[in-house]
Tab-separated table of C-alpha atoms and ligand atoms in Angstrom:
chain	number	residue	atom	x	y	z
H	1	MET	CA	0.000	0.000	0.000
H	2	SER	CA	1.395	3.389	-0.872
H	3	PHE	CA	0.401	6.906	-0.046
H	4	ASP	CA	0.914	9.750	-2.484
H	5	THR	CA	2.445	12.777	-0.853
H	6	PRO	CA	0.204	15.692	-1.717
H	7	SER	CA	2.120	18.333	-3.712
H	8	LYS	CA	2.862	21.082	-1.208
H	9	LYS	CA	2.137	24.583	-2.327
H	10	PRO	CA	4.599	27.263	-1.183
H	11	LYS	CA	3.606	29.264	1.881
H	12	ILE	CA	1.252	32.220	1.417
H	13	ILE	CA	2.860	35.641	1.831
H	14	TRP	CA	0.147	37.138	4.036
H	15	LEU	CA	1.551	40.666	4.013
H	16	ASN	CA	1.265	40.852	0.205
H	17	VAL	CA	-2.175	39.208	0.194
H	18	LEU	CA	-3.460	41.651	2.800
H	19	VAL	CA	-1.992	44.688	1.001
H	20	PHE	CA	-3.713	43.658	-2.252
H	21	ILE	CA	-7.045	42.813	-0.543
H	22	ILE	CA	-7.197	45.978	1.567
H	23	THR	CA	-6.135	48.390	-1.197
H	24	SER	CA	-8.473	46.816	-3.789
H	25	THR	CA	-11.423	46.776	-1.382
H	26	VAL	CA	-10.945	50.431	-0.454
H	27	ALA	CA	-10.518	51.389	-4.134
H	28	LEU	CA	-13.572	49.423	-5.274
H	29	ILE	CA	-15.943	50.192	-2.394
H	30	GLY	CA	-14.592	53.114	-0.368
H	31	VAL	CA	-13.792	55.381	-3.324
H	32	PRO	CA	-17.274	55.234	-4.996
H	33	LEU	CA	-19.070	55.459	-1.637
H	34	TYR	CA	-17.182	58.592	-0.624
H	35	GLY	CA	-17.794	60.027	-4.076
H	36	TYR	CA	-21.518	59.314	-3.750
H	37	PHE	CA	-21.823	61.095	-0.405
H	38	TYR	CA	-19.281	63.896	-0.724
H	39	GLY	CA	-18.349	64.089	-4.406
H	40	TYR	CA	-15.039	64.620	-6.161
H	41	ASP	CA	-13.744	67.530	-8.237
H	42	TRP	CA	-11.050	68.138	-10.862
H	43	GLY	CA	-8.442	68.475	-8.106
H	44	HIS	CA	-8.930	64.832	-7.086
H	45	LEU	CA	-8.685	63.673	-10.702
H	46	ILE	CA	-5.584	65.721	-11.564
H	47	ALA	CA	-3.761	64.722	-8.349
H	48	THR	CA	-4.564	61.040	-8.895
H	49	VAL	CA	-3.410	61.097	-12.526
H	50	LEU	CA	-0.189	62.925	-11.603
H	51	CYS	CA	0.526	60.472	-8.786
H	52	ILE	CA	-0.105	57.516	-11.146
H	53	GLY	CA	2.395	59.121	-13.529
H	54	TYR	CA	4.954	59.612	-10.761
H	55	CYS	CA	4.679	55.999	-9.554
H	56	GLY	CA	4.595	54.572	-13.077
H	57	MET	CA	7.549	56.516	-14.428
H	58	SER	CA	9.621	55.860	-11.301
H	59	ILE	CA	9.197	52.181	-12.085
H	60	THR	CA	9.669	52.334	-15.877
H	61	ALA	CA	12.403	54.995	-16.103
H	62	GLY	CA	13.976	54.248	-12.710
H	63	TYR	CA	13.571	50.654	-11.522
H	64	HIS	CA	13.392	49.229	-15.025
H	65	ARG	CA	15.463	51.104	-17.602
H	66	LEU	CA	17.973	52.793	-15.266
H	67	TRP	CA	18.627	50.244	-12.529
H	68	SER	CA	17.680	46.870	-14.012
H	69	HIS	CA	19.109	47.474	-17.478
H	70	LYS	CA	21.576	50.359	-17.070
H	71	ALA	CA	20.214	51.828	-20.306
H	72	TYR	CA	21.479	55.263	-19.201
H	73	GLN	CA	22.923	57.065	-16.210
H	74	ALA	CA	21.164	59.658	-14.078
H	75	ASN	CA	22.348	62.087	-11.435
H	76	ALA	CA	21.686	61.637	-7.712
H	77	LEU	CA	18.688	63.994	-7.639
H	78	VAL	CA	16.863	62.034	-10.347
H	79	ARG	CA	17.746	58.760	-8.618
H	80	VAL	CA	16.386	59.985	-5.274
H	81	ILE	CA	13.159	61.087	-6.993
H	82	TYR	CA	12.836	57.626	-8.580
H	83	ALA	CA	13.629	55.904	-5.266
H	84	ILE	CA	10.842	57.785	-3.472
H	85	GLY	CA	8.462	57.194	-6.409
H	86	GLY	CA	9.294	53.471	-6.337
H	87	ALA	CA	8.457	53.284	-2.627
H	88	PHE	CA	5.273	55.256	-3.380
H	89	ALA	CA	4.418	52.588	-5.996
H	90	VAL	CA	4.825	49.817	-3.346
H	91	GLN	CA	6.784	47.448	-5.586
H	92	ASN	CA	9.551	46.457	-3.184
H	93	SER	CA	12.991	48.105	-3.171
H	94	ALA	CA	14.762	48.933	-6.430
H	95	LEU	CA	17.461	46.400	-5.490
H	96	HIS	CA	14.935	43.581	-5.076
H	97	TRP	CA	12.906	44.583	-8.135
H	98	ALA	CA	15.976	44.781	-10.374
H	99	SER	CA	17.237	41.426	-9.091
H	100	ASP	CA	13.900	39.773	-9.972
H	101	HIS	CA	13.827	41.522	-13.317
H	102	ARG	CA	17.326	40.454	-14.329
H	103	VAL	CA	16.367	36.844	-13.555
H	104	HIS	CA	13.227	37.348	-15.678
H	105	HIS	CA	15.335	38.431	-18.665
H	106	GLY	CA	17.963	35.747	-18.164
H	107	HIS	CA	15.437	32.901	-17.851
H	108	VAL	CA	12.351	34.249	-19.609
H	109	ASP	CA	9.496	31.677	-19.828
H	110	ASP	CA	11.417	29.155	-17.721
H	111	ASN	CA	8.741	28.009	-15.264
H	112	ASP	CA	11.283	27.140	-12.585
H	113	LYS	CA	13.507	30.181	-12.820
H	114	ASP	CA	11.564	33.106	-14.336
H	115	PRO	CA	9.936	34.768	-11.280
H	116	TYR	CA	6.876	35.782	-13.304
H	117	SER	CA	6.877	33.310	-16.172
H	118	ALA	CA	4.005	34.013	-18.572
H	119	LYS	CA	4.020	30.310	-19.448
H	120	LYS	CA	2.358	29.718	-16.068
H	121	GLY	CA	-0.659	31.707	-17.175
H	122	PHE	CA	-2.127	35.186	-16.883
H	123	TRP	CA	-2.973	35.100	-13.164
H	124	TYR	CA	0.439	33.817	-12.096
H	125	SER	CA	2.466	36.298	-14.172
H	126	HIS	CA	0.156	39.176	-13.261
H	127	ILE	CA	-0.142	38.826	-9.492
H	128	GLY	CA	-0.049	35.167	-8.395
H	129	TRP	CA	3.762	35.034	-8.237
H	130	MET	CA	3.716	37.575	-5.391
H	131	LEU	CA	1.155	35.779	-3.244
H	132	ARG	CA	3.180	32.683	-2.307
H	133	GLU	CA	6.835	32.002	-1.591
H	134	TYR	CA	7.509	30.511	-5.017
H	135	GLN	CA	11.179	31.458	-5.058
H	136	ALA	CA	11.963	31.916	-1.366
H	137	HIS	CA	15.555	30.706	-1.881
H	138	ARG	CA	16.221	33.823	-3.966
H	139	TYR	CA	14.635	36.455	-1.729
H	140	GLN	CA	17.837	37.479	-0.022
H	141	ASP	CA	20.166	36.652	-2.906
H	142	TYR	CA	21.330	39.877	-4.481
H	143	SER	CA	24.380	38.480	-6.264
H	144	ASN	CA	23.056	39.553	-9.687
H	145	VAL	CA	22.789	43.213	-8.634
H	146	LYS	CA	26.245	43.770	-7.173
H	147	ASP	CA	26.653	46.844	-9.377
H	148	LEU	CA	23.539	48.392	-7.816
H	149	GLN	CA	24.876	47.763	-4.327
H	150	ARG	CA	27.492	50.381	-5.135
H	151	ASP	CA	24.776	52.991	-5.728
H	152	PRO	CA	24.224	54.801	-2.402
H	153	VAL	CA	20.697	55.866	-3.437
H	154	VAL	CA	19.687	52.247	-4.127
H	155	MET	CA	21.105	51.078	-0.796
H	156	TRP	CA	19.542	53.981	1.113
H	157	GLN	CA	16.138	53.125	-0.349
H	158	HIS	CA	16.618	49.390	0.301
H	159	LYS	CA	17.570	50.005	3.935
H	160	HIS	CA	14.691	52.380	4.654
H	161	TYR	CA	12.156	50.874	2.255
H	162	LEU	CA	9.360	50.341	4.794
H	163	VAL	CA	9.610	53.828	6.289
H	164	LEU	CA	9.814	55.421	2.832
H	165	THR	CA	6.808	53.401	1.619
H	166	LEU	CA	4.628	54.419	4.561
H	167	ALA	CA	5.817	58.022	4.454
H	168	ALA	CA	5.190	58.364	0.707
H	169	ASN	CA	1.836	56.553	0.677
H	170	PHE	CA	0.322	58.473	3.533
H	171	GLY	CA	2.435	61.643	3.404
H	172	ILE	CA	2.020	62.585	-0.270
H	173	PRO	CA	-1.818	62.194	-0.456
H	174	LEU	CA	-2.125	63.838	2.972
H	175	LEU	CA	-0.076	66.830	1.864
H	176	ILE	CA	-2.082	67.201	-1.350
H	177	GLY	CA	-5.277	66.793	0.705
H	178	VAL	CA	-4.278	69.613	3.043
H	179	ILE	CA	-3.505	71.893	0.090
H	180	HIS	CA	-6.702	70.906	-1.712
H	181	GLY	CA	-8.911	70.990	1.371
H	182	ASP	CA	-10.233	67.409	1.317
H	183	ILE	CA	-7.880	65.093	3.206
H	184	TRP	CA	-10.104	61.962	3.211
H	185	GLY	CA	-11.059	62.317	-0.434
H	186	MET	CA	-7.421	62.679	-1.434
H	187	LEU	CA	-6.312	59.716	0.720
H	188	LEU	CA	-8.877	57.609	-1.096
H	189	THR	CA	-8.149	58.788	-4.648
H	190	ALA	CA	-4.463	59.820	-4.765
H	191	GLY	CA	-3.772	57.227	-2.052
H	192	PHE	CA	-5.678	53.975	-2.501
H	193	LEU	CA	-7.147	54.249	-6.013
H	194	ARG	CA	-3.821	55.489	-7.409
H	195	LEU	CA	-1.953	52.578	-5.812
H	196	VAL	CA	-4.302	49.921	-7.173
H	197	ILE	CA	-4.242	51.376	-10.714
H	198	SER	CA	-0.475	51.846	-10.598
H	199	HIS	CA	0.041	48.264	-9.389
H	200	HIS	CA	-1.988	46.700	-12.177
H	201	VAL	CA	-0.451	48.936	-14.850
H	202	THR	CA	2.990	47.514	-14.003
H	203	PHE	CA	1.639	43.982	-13.552
H	204	PHE	CA	0.202	44.092	-17.099
H	205	ILE	CA	3.780	44.346	-18.423
H	206	ASN	CA	4.562	40.935	-16.941
H	207	SER	CA	1.262	39.347	-17.936
H	208	LEU	CA	-0.465	40.946	-20.931
H	209	ALA	CA	2.750	42.129	-22.658
H	210	HIS	CA	3.804	38.466	-22.738
H	211	ILE	CA	0.480	37.265	-24.140
H	212	TRP	CA	-1.068	39.790	-26.515
H	213	GLY	CA	0.648	41.459	-29.475
H	214	SER	CA	3.119	40.932	-32.285
H	215	GLN	CA	6.650	39.551	-32.353
H	216	PRO	CA	8.648	41.532	-34.918
H	217	TYR	CA	12.103	41.124	-33.363
H	218	ASN	CA	12.127	37.696	-31.753
H	219	VAL	CA	9.928	34.623	-31.714
H	220	LYS	CA	12.045	32.703	-29.222
H	221	ASN	CA	10.167	33.999	-26.162
H	222	THR	CA	6.628	35.094	-25.274
H	223	ALA	CA	7.316	38.884	-25.155
H	224	ARG	CA	5.001	40.912	-27.407
H	225	ASP	CA	4.880	44.380	-28.972
H	226	ASN	CA	1.528	46.056	-28.396
H	227	GLY	CA	0.915	49.770	-29.037
H	228	PHE	CA	-2.325	49.677	-27.030
H	229	ILE	CA	-0.610	48.278	-23.912
H	230	ALA	CA	2.088	50.952	-24.386
H	231	LEU	CA	-0.621	53.626	-23.976
H	232	PHE	CA	-1.187	52.828	-20.293
H	233	THR	CA	2.201	51.341	-19.350
H	234	PHE	CA	4.268	54.448	-20.108
H	235	GLY	CA	5.679	52.887	-23.275
H	236	GLU	CA	6.526	49.445	-21.914
H	237	GLY	CA	4.080	47.775	-24.300
H	238	TYR	CA	6.860	47.413	-26.872
H	239	HIS	CA	8.037	44.425	-24.907
H	240	ASN	CA	9.163	42.210	-27.785
H	241	PHE	CA	11.715	44.808	-28.829
H	242	HIS	CA	12.700	45.287	-25.202
H	243	HIS	CA	13.412	41.604	-24.581
H	244	HIS	CA	15.699	41.485	-27.609
H	245	PHE	CA	17.444	44.836	-27.045
H	246	GLN	CA	17.157	45.149	-23.277
H	247	ASN	CA	19.863	47.795	-22.856
H	248	ASP	CA	18.212	50.279	-25.217
H	249	TYR	CA	16.790	53.256	-23.312
H	250	ARG	CA	13.822	53.169	-25.701
H	251	ASN	CA	11.096	50.537	-25.908
H	252	GLY	CA	9.141	52.147	-28.735
H	253	ILE	CA	11.915	52.921	-31.216
H	254	LYS	CA	9.917	54.809	-33.848
H	255	TRP	CA	9.513	58.499	-33.057
H	256	TRP	CA	5.720	58.189	-33.158
H	257	GLN	CA	5.505	55.164	-30.883
H	258	PHE	CA	3.989	56.158	-27.531
H	259	ASP	CA	6.839	55.794	-25.076
H	260	PRO	CA	6.729	58.648	-22.520
H	261	THR	CA	9.507	56.941	-20.537
H	262	LYS	CA	11.871	57.358	-23.507
H	263	TRP	CA	10.797	61.017	-23.860
H	264	LEU	CA	11.409	61.641	-20.161
H	265	ILE	CA	14.915	60.125	-20.397
H	266	ARG	CA	15.646	62.254	-23.495
H	267	LEU	CA	14.440	65.347	-21.676
H	268	LEU	CA	16.630	64.530	-18.670
H	269	SER	CA	19.636	64.181	-20.962
H	270	VAL	CA	18.879	67.497	-22.704
H	271	ILE	CA	18.879	69.340	-19.367
H	272	GLY	CA	22.039	67.522	-18.283
H	273	PHE	CA	20.463	65.276	-15.618
H	274	ALA	CA	21.070	62.036	-17.528
H	275	ASN	CA	23.745	60.786	-19.889
H	276	ASN	CA	25.183	57.772	-21.674
H	277	LEU	CA	21.811	56.888	-23.241
H	278	LYS	CA	22.222	53.504	-24.924
H	279	ARG	CA	20.675	52.900	-28.342
H	280	SER	CA	20.812	49.697	-30.304
H	281	ASP	CA	22.386	49.949	-33.713
H	282	ASP	CA	19.781	50.387	-36.475
H	283	THR	CA	21.447	47.732	-38.612
H	284	LYS	CA	21.369	45.227	-35.757
H	285	ILE	CA	17.640	45.965	-35.325
H	286	GLU	CA	17.121	45.392	-39.053
H	287	LEU	CA	19.011	42.104	-38.819
H	288	ALA	CA	16.818	40.920	-35.927
H	289	LYS	CA	13.688	41.820	-37.896
H	290	ALA	CA	14.972	40.013	-40.969
H	291	GLU	CA	15.827	36.894	-38.973
H	292	THR	CA	12.410	36.855	-37.284
H	293	LEU	CA	10.629	37.349	-40.576
H	294	MET	CA	12.677	34.523	-42.084
H	295	GLN	CA	11.731	32.185	-39.226
H	296	LYS	CA	8.044	33.063	-39.483
H	297	ALA	CA	7.979	32.758	-43.267
H	298	SER	CA	9.747	29.399	-43.369
H	299	GLN	CA	7.463	28.100	-40.611
H	300	GLN	CA	4.382	29.229	-42.538
H	301	LEU	CA	5.680	27.733	-45.766
H	302	ALA	CA	6.423	24.445	-44.064
H	303	ASN	CA	2.876	24.264	-42.727
H	304	ILE	CA	0.983	24.822	-45.957
H	305	ASN	CA	0.594	22.640	-48.977
H	306	LEU	CA	1.969	24.285	-52.084
H	307	PRO	CA	3.226	22.443	-55.163
H	308	ASP	CA	6.302	24.702	-55.521
H	309	LYS	CA	7.004	24.826	-51.768
H	310	ASP	CA	10.610	23.672	-52.046
H	311	THR	CA	11.482	26.223	-54.728
H	312	LEU	CA	9.846	28.959	-52.652
H	313	LEU	CA	11.772	27.934	-49.557
H	314	GLU	CA	14.990	27.964	-51.539
H	315	SER	CA	14.417	31.449	-52.934
H	316	LEU	CA	13.342	32.688	-49.494
H	317	LYS	CA	16.646	31.504	-48.120
H	318	ALA	CA	18.594	33.038	-51.005
H	319	GLU	CA	16.846	36.405	-50.509
H	320	TYR	CA	17.468	36.283	-46.783
H	321	ASP	CA	21.149	35.429	-47.205
H	322	SER	CA	21.737	38.193	-49.695
H	323	TYR	CA	19.871	40.819	-47.635
H	324	THR	CA	21.504	39.943	-44.301
H	325	GLN	CA	24.934	39.783	-45.965
H	326	GLN	CA	24.367	43.319	-47.245
H	327	LEU	CA	23.257	44.448	-43.814
H	328	MET	CA	26.350	42.950	-42.197
H	329	ASP	CA	28.611	44.539	-44.827
H	330	PHE	CA	26.935	47.878	-44.172
H	331	TYR	CA	27.428	47.436	-40.433
H	332	ASP	CA	31.140	46.721	-40.953
H	333	VAL	CA	31.652	49.756	-43.173
H	334	LYS	CA	29.779	51.950	-40.710
H	335	ARG	CA	32.062	50.839	-37.894
H	336	GLN	CA	35.137	51.400	-40.032
H	337	TRP	CA	33.926	54.878	-40.892
H	338	VAL	CA	33.315	55.742	-37.217
H	339	ASN	CA	36.780	54.444	-36.285
H	340	ALA	CA	38.424	56.389	-39.121
H	341	HIS	CA	36.576	59.489	-38.024
H	342	LYS	CA	37.744	59.071	-34.440
H	343	LYS	CA	41.338	58.492	-35.578
H	344	GLN	CA	41.310	61.566	-37.771
H	345	LEU	CA	39.997	63.658	-34.906
H	346	LEU	CA	42.641	62.395	-32.514
H	347	GLU	CA	45.396	63.166	-34.995
H	348	SER	CA	44.444	66.833	-35.313
H	349	PRO	CA	46.485	69.310	-33.162
H	350	GLU	CA	43.354	70.497	-31.295
H	351	ALA	CA	42.453	66.939	-30.366
H	352	GLN	CA	46.005	66.283	-29.213
H	353	GLU	CA	45.755	69.296	-26.938
H	354	ILE	CA	42.473	68.067	-25.457
H	355	VAL	CA	43.961	64.617	-24.842
H	356	HIS	CA	46.993	66.200	-23.170
H	357	LYS	CA	44.752	68.382	-21.010
H	358	TYR	CA	42.625	65.376	-20.097
H	359	GLN	CA	45.663	63.372	-18.972
H	360	GLU	CA	46.990	66.290	-16.931
H	361	LEU	CA	43.601	66.748	-15.280
H	362	CYS	CA	43.344	63.047	-14.460
H	363	GLU	CA	46.627	63.193	-12.535
H	364	HIS	CA	45.672	66.416	-10.851
H	365	ILE	CA	42.273	65.083	-9.799
H	366	GLN	CA	43.890	61.956	-8.369
H	367	GLU	CA	46.240	64.092	-6.224
H	368	GLN	CA	43.367	66.267	-5.132
H	369	ARG	CA	41.231	63.248	-4.238
H	370	GLU	CA	43.999	61.769	-2.074
H	371	LYS	CA	44.486	65.073	-0.263
H	372	TRP	CA	40.751	65.343	0.303
H	373	GLN	CA	40.493	61.786	1.668
H	374	ALA	CA	43.528	62.334	3.951
H	375	PHE	CA	41.892	65.490	5.251
H	376	HIS	CA	38.715	63.579	6.100
H	377	GLN	CA	40.725	60.843	7.764
H	378	GLN	CA	42.375	63.458	9.992
H	379	LEU	CA	39.001	64.965	10.808
H	380	LYS	CA	37.638	61.540	11.734
H	381	LEU	CA	40.565	60.962	14.104
H	382	LYS	CA	39.877	64.304	15.670
H	383	TYR	CA	36.176	63.452	16.194
H	384	GLN	CA	37.149	60.195	17.835
H	385	ALA	CA	39.589	61.968	20.144
H	386	VAL	CA	36.905	64.323	21.461
E	401	LIG	ZN1	9.175	40.543	-19.886
E	402	LIG	ZN1	13.335	44.610	-18.837
């Protein structure tokens, strides 16, 4: 006689469950009830929309494109603003979020390793993965975000995450409520309703953006491009492109594609608050599109019954080879041209002078830095002596 051991489900994370239940209940019942009895005005609507934007963009421009993917660099002020916005969005610390997200990219669709694998269905990838300890062994493992541990803003937010979350979620709506004159109304709308909407907007990127849409750049994973999803996810709907070119600061690469996160990053770079914006090479993007199209076309051809199927497949391959060869040749020439241009610049007397100046400054700065550190060391000794 044998007994089957029932498959044990991971433990429920009650804190997360309660946060989702309480916030959704207040948003679904409390918000309309208060509106029915006391009413809302434009102030409530504008504040709520602005707060949704602040939470959303802190996640997309900050947690996602800056910290998880290092698609650009931003100054400390911008990073602090993102860190507070991320706590306001109640999506765990940037360190934790980025760690999860890097695993997602590295093991996309792997049901054992991808923290929010879309292959496990809509519910799991949307919210279910946060309700039980599915990957408890990883919760304190931050070995894939060692670079972020060197960012003092990230570590400050990680250390004080709970305090920052409570302060932002009660403090910001309360402050707006005092200014506006309706504290309870603002706590409900810019507080609870904003949080629930902002949560699900981000969650849709893990669920819907892996289910619904096209795959122009890659068919090897479930990520999809969807202009409609981009409309309410601050541009993150172009998820198929993103999974293939994850270090690009853009998700919607065409100028007309709705990607306010990309516009914000551009704006920050124009005013000098961000730099080193990474863009994928246009030819590489073309190559990815060509390869994907080739895969789709050969798959389609293989699945239909045509008398001249073999000839068609052969010419498809010949066309593909010739086009991609041209693209690769173009890419090579472009690189050569850029290198030649750089060389020419460095050989000019003005460039030589700049290089010389740069080297001099480097040495000077090093000396200055050592003096500065020694000075602080002396000060520290003095403090200790008192
Ligand atoms: Zn994804
Ligand atoms: Zn990503």
